[in-house]
Amino acid sequence: MTDRYTVISADCHAGADLLDYRPYLEKRYHDEFDVWAATYVNPYEDLVADTADKNWNSERRLAELEADGIVAEVVFPNTVPPFFPSGSLMAPAPTAEDFERRWAGLRAHNRWIADFCAAAPGRRAGVFQILLNDVEEAVKEVRWAAEAGLKGGVLLPGTPPGSGLPELYSSAYDPLWAVCAELGVPVNHHAGSASPPLGDEPAARAVFMVETTWFSHRALWHLVFGGAFRRHPELKLVLTEQGSGWIPGVLEMLDYYHGRLVAAATKATTAESKFGAGLAARMGDAPSQVWRDNCFVGASFMRPHEVPLRDRIGVDKIMWGSDYPHDEGTYPYTREGLRHAYARVPRDEVAAMIGGNAARVYGFDLDLLDPIAAKVGPTVEEIAEPLEQPPADATSPVFAKGASVRVW
């Protein structure tokens, strides 16, 4: 057994530089793209800074991740695809015209990310994007992505209030769940993808920070109560960059409502009976059982106070991520972040959470990655040493004072 861990980040981000998406667009959109790109002003400082090429510079990216002890990554989108006003995570298509153009832009991103992953065979699992306005088109894109080798799975958009789309529990999306289950394509739901627009006032931005993970959590109970996992037992749902400490309490709450409503449905004389009508037949097992069978958490940089909950979450469910290249990520202090969270945790559990589980969910080949990790991965001894003081210039919230409360 090697004395180093094989670290796979289950939460990284990448995308093409704006003009580099053009070759991946269908030619009929080229003129329109040229007009759009000539006037587009990128709203994200990190995407116009000197370090923006971390998103698309393959060699730089590999070097920086290896220097940080990481040998492979699940790659979520980051840059702005054609015809989107901002990052695609937060921009559903409000009109038919918007949908047509943005769908073309997302398909261009998907084809770019396939090439980007192919530039580092076995080291990247690219997450491809869809829109929910046209489920039939989304299903076709899932099939294309599976054939193209994008092992990171599909990024499930949110259906925030006001989107005009059916809620995620709707049977309208059943063809999507069916094809993902059939092809073994993980369904990823990332934080920030389901919040409604709140405006630009300072209070709105603070409220967004408070509420954004909750809106993202909703995908769990929508798919559970909607019966997606009963109808498609092979379906896998991954909730990424939403924290992990909330999961045990939410599962207890969902089990409570499930049991209460199913029981009420047998008592036709009660006012509550209508709320449980048909629920048991539609969703099947209790939510906590569905979690154990079908769900995972891309916990990103797991905080020390979340680690003692790992048995209740499921050690086999947790996948660590660095969030590279975001400044709230752990780079270049991933080793320190791992020490901060996982010192004193048994070696086999650490190995599962920081690499083994991601390899299993996303299909990474450990026979390929382990020899690389033997050269660049953090040592077992190093991660076992508690971190006494976070790096002074670290920007990741994992080192924030409130994240340091440890409950053993």
CSV table of N, CA and C in Angstrom, one decimal, residues 255-320:
chain,number,residue,atom,x,y,z
A,255,ASP,N,-37.7,11.8,6.1
A,255,ASP,CA,-38.3,10.6,6.5
A,255,ASP,C,-39.6,10.8,7.4
A,256,TYR,N,-39.5,11.9,8.2
A,256,TYR,CA,-40.7,12.2,9.0
A,256,TYR,C,-41.9,12.5,8.1
A,257,TYR,N,-41.7,13.4,7.2
A,257,TYR,CA,-42.9,13.7,6.3
A,257,TYR,C,-43.3,12.6,5.5
A,258,HIS,N,-42.4,11.8,5.0
A,258,HIS,CA,-42.8,10.6,4.2
A,258,HIS,C,-43.6,9.7,5.1
A,259,GLY,N,-43.1,9.3,6.3
A,259,GLY,CA,-43.9,8.4,7.1
A,259,GLY,C,-45.2,9.0,7.5
A,260,ARG,N,-45.2,10.3,7.8
A,260,ARG,CA,-46.5,10.9,8.3
A,260,ARG,C,-47.5,11.0,7.2
A,261,LEU,N,-47.1,11.3,5.9
A,261,LEU,CA,-48.1,11.5,4.9
A,261,LEU,C,-48.5,10.1,4.3
A,262,VAL,N,-47.6,9.1,4.3
A,262,VAL,CA,-48.1,7.8,3.9
A,262,VAL,C,-49.1,7.2,4.8
A,263,ALA,N,-48.8,7.4,6.1
A,263,ALA,CA,-49.8,6.9,7.1
A,263,ALA,C,-51.1,7.7,7.1
A,264,ALA,N,-51.0,9.0,6.8
A,264,ALA,CA,-52.3,9.8,6.7
A,264,ALA,C,-53.1,9.4,5.6
A,265,ALA,N,-52.5,8.9,4.5
A,265,ALA,CA,-53.2,8.5,3.3
A,265,ALA,C,-54.2,7.4,3.5
A,266,THR,N,-53.9,6.6,4.6
A,266,THR,CA,-54.8,5.4,4.9
A,266,THR,C,-56.0,5.8,5.7
A,267,LYS,N,-56.0,7.1,6.1
A,267,LYS,CA,-57.1,7.6,7.0
A,267,LYS,C,-57.9,8.6,6.3
A,268,ALA,N,-58.9,8.2,5.5
A,268,ALA,CA,-59.6,9.0,4.6
A,268,ALA,C,-60.4,10.1,5.3
A,269,THR,N,-60.6,10.0,6.6
A,269,THR,CA,-61.4,11.0,7.3
A,269,THR,C,-60.6,12.2,7.8
A,270,THR,N,-59.3,12.1,7.6
A,270,THR,CA,-58.5,13.2,8.2
A,270,THR,C,-58.2,14.3,7.1
A,271,ALA,N,-58.0,15.5,7.6
A,271,ALA,CA,-57.7,16.6,6.6
A,271,ALA,C,-56.4,16.4,5.9
A,272,GLU,N,-55.5,15.7,6.6
A,272,GLU,CA,-54.1,15.5,6.0
A,272,GLU,C,-54.1,14.4,5.0
A,273,SER,N,-55.1,13.6,4.9
A,273,SER,CA,-55.0,12.4,4.0
A,273,SER,C,-54.7,12.7,2.6
A,274,LYS,N,-55.3,13.8,2.1
A,274,LYS,CA,-55.1,14.2,0.7
A,274,LYS,C,-53.6,14.5,0.4
A,275,PHE,N,-52.8,14.9,1.4
A,275,PHE,CA,-51.4,15.2,1.1
A,275,PHE,C,-50.6,14.0,0.9
A,276,GLY,N,-51.0,12.9,1.4
A,276,GLY,CA,-50.3,11.6,1.2
A,276,GLY,C,-50.8,10.7,0.1
A,277,ALA,N,-51.9,11.2,-0.5
A,277,ALA,CA,-52.6,10.3,-1.5
A,277,ALA,C,-51.6,10.0,-2.7
A,278,GLY,N,-51.3,8.7,-2.9
A,278,GLY,CA,-50.5,8.3,-4.0
A,278,GLY,C,-49.0,8.4,-3.7
A,279,LEU,N,-48.6,8.9,-2.6
A,279,LEU,CA,-47.2,9.2,-2.4
A,279,LEU,C,-46.4,7.9,-2.2
A,280,ALA,N,-46.9,6.9,-1.5
A,280,ALA,CA,-46.1,5.7,-1.3
A,280,ALA,C,-45.9,4.9,-2.6
A,281,ALA,N,-46.9,4.9,-3.4
A,281,ALA,CA,-46.8,4.2,-4.7
A,281,ALA,C,-45.9,4.9,-5.6
A,282,ARG,N,-45.8,6.2,-5.5
A,282,ARG,CA,-45.0,7.0,-6.4
A,282,ARG,C,-43.5,7.0,-6.1
A,283,MET,N,-43.2,7.2,-4.8
A,283,MET,CA,-41.8,7.3,-4.5
A,283,MET,C,-41.2,6.1,-3.9
A,284,GLY,N,-41.9,5.2,-3.3
A,284,GLY,CA,-41.3,3.9,-2.8
A,284,GLY,C,-40.7,4.1,-1.5
A,285,ASP,N,-39.4,3.8,-1.4
A,285,ASP,CA,-38.6,3.7,-0.1
A,285,ASP,C,-38.6,5.1,0.6
A,286,ALA,N,-38.3,5.0,1.8
A,286,ALA,CA,-38.1,6.2,2.6
A,286,ALA,C,-36.9,7.0,2.1
A,287,PRO,N,-36.9,8.4,2.2
A,287,PRO,CA,-35.8,9.2,1.7
A,287,PRO,C,-34.4,8.8,2.2
A,288,SER,N,-34.3,8.4,3.4
A,288,SER,CA,-33.0,8.0,3.9
A,288,SER,C,-32.5,6.7,3.2
A,289,GLN,N,-33.4,5.8,2.8
A,289,GLN,CA,-33.0,4.6,2.1
A,289,GLN,C,-32.6,5.0,0.6
A,290,VAL,N,-33.3,6.0,0.0
A,290,VAL,CA,-33.0,6.4,-1.3
A,290,VAL,C,-31.6,7.1,-1.3
A,291,TRP,N,-31.3,7.9,-0.2
A,291,TRP,CA,-30.0,8.5,-0.1
A,291,TRP,C,-28.9,7.4,-0.1
A,292,ARG,N,-29.1,6.3,0.6
A,292,ARG,CA,-28.1,5.3,0.7
A,292,ARG,C,-27.9,4.6,-0.6
A,293,ASP,N,-29.0,4.4,-1.4
A,293,ASP,CA,-29.0,3.7,-2.6
A,293,ASP,C,-28.5,4.5,-3.8
A,294,ASN,N,-28.8,5.8,-3.8
A,294,ASN,CA,-28.7,6.5,-5.1
A,294,ASN,C,-28.0,7.9,-5.0
A,295,CYS,N,-27.6,8.4,-3.9
A,295,CYS,CA,-27.2,9.8,-3.8
A,295,CYS,C,-25.8,9.9,-3.2
A,296,PHE,N,-25.1,11.0,-3.6
A,296,PHE,CA,-23.8,11.3,-3.2
A,296,PHE,C,-23.7,12.8,-3.0
A,297,VAL,N,-22.6,13.2,-2.2
A,297,VAL,CA,-22.4,14.6,-2.0
A,297,VAL,C,-21.0,15.0,-2.4
A,298,GLY,N,-20.9,16.0,-3.4
A,298,GLY,CA,-19.7,16.6,-3.7
A,298,GLY,C,-19.4,17.6,-2.6
A,299,ALA,N,-18.8,17.2,-1.5
A,299,ALA,CA,-18.8,18.1,-0.3
A,299,ALA,C,-17.8,19.2,-0.5
A,300,SER,N,-17.0,19.2,-1.6
A,300,SER,CA,-16.0,20.2,-1.8
A,300,SER,C,-15.0,20.2,-0.6
A,301,PHE,N,-14.6,21.4,-0.2
A,301,PHE,CA,-13.6,21.5,0.9
A,301,PHE,C,-14.4,21.3,2.3
A,302,MET,N,-14.5,20.0,2.6
A,302,MET,CA,-15.3,19.7,3.8
A,302,MET,C,-14.7,20.4,5.0
A,303,ARG,N,-15.6,21.0,5.8
A,303,ARG,CA,-15.2,21.8,7.0
A,303,ARG,C,-15.0,20.8,8.2
A,304,PRO,N,-14.1,21.2,9.1
A,304,PRO,CA,-13.9,20.3,10.3
A,304,PRO,C,-15.1,20.0,11.1
A,305,HIS,N,-16.1,20.9,11.2
A,305,HIS,CA,-17.3,20.6,12.0
A,305,HIS,C,-18.2,19.6,11.3
A,306,GLU,N,-18.0,19.4,10.0
A,306,GLU,CA,-18.8,18.4,9.2
A,306,GLU,C,-18.3,17.0,9.3
A,307,VAL,N,-17.0,16.9,9.6
A,307,VAL,CA,-16.3,15.6,9.5
A,307,VAL,C,-16.9,14.6,10.5
A,308,PRO,N,-17.2,15.0,11.8
A,308,PRO,CA,-17.8,14.0,12.7
A,308,PRO,C,-19.1,13.5,12.3
A,309,LEU,N,-19.8,14.1,11.3
A,309,LEU,CA,-21.1,13.6,10.8
A,309,LEU,C,-20.9,12.6,9.7
A,310,ARG,N,-19.7,12.2,9.3
A,310,ARG,CA,-19.5,11.4,8.1
A,310,ARG,C,-20.2,10.1,8.2
A,311,ASP,N,-20.3,9.5,9.3
A,311,ASP,CA,-21.0,8.2,9.4
A,311,ASP,C,-22.4,8.3,9.1
A,312,ARG,N,-23.0,9.4,9.6
A,312,ARG,CA,-24.4,9.6,9.3
A,312,ARG,C,-24.7,10.0,7.9
A,313,ILE,N,-23.8,10.7,7.3
A,313,ILE,CA,-23.9,11.1,5.9
A,313,ILE,C,-23.6,9.8,5.0
A,314,GLY,N,-22.6,9.1,5.4
A,314,GLY,CA,-22.2,7.9,4.7
A,314,GLY,C,-20.8,8.2,4.2
A,315,VAL,N,-19.8,7.5,4.8
A,315,VAL,CA,-18.4,7.7,4.3
A,315,VAL,C,-18.3,7.4,2.9
A,316,ASP,N,-19.1,6.4,2.4
A,316,ASP,CA,-19.0,6.0,1.0
A,316,ASP,C,-19.8,7.0,0.1
A,317,LYS,N,-20.3,8.1,0.6
A,317,LYS,CA,-21.1,9.0,-0.1
A,317,LYS,C,-20.4,10.3,-0.4
A,318,ILE,N,-19.3,10.6,0.4
A,318,ILE,CA,-18.7,11.9,0.5
A,318,ILE,C,-17.5,11.9,-0.5
A,319,MET,N,-17.5,13.0,-1.4
A,319,MET,CA,-16.4,13.2,-2.3
A,319,MET,C,-15.9,14.6,-2.1
A,320,TRP,N,-14.6,14.7,-1.8
A,320,TRP,CA,-14.0,16.0,-1.5
A,320,TRP,C,-13.7,16.7,-2.8
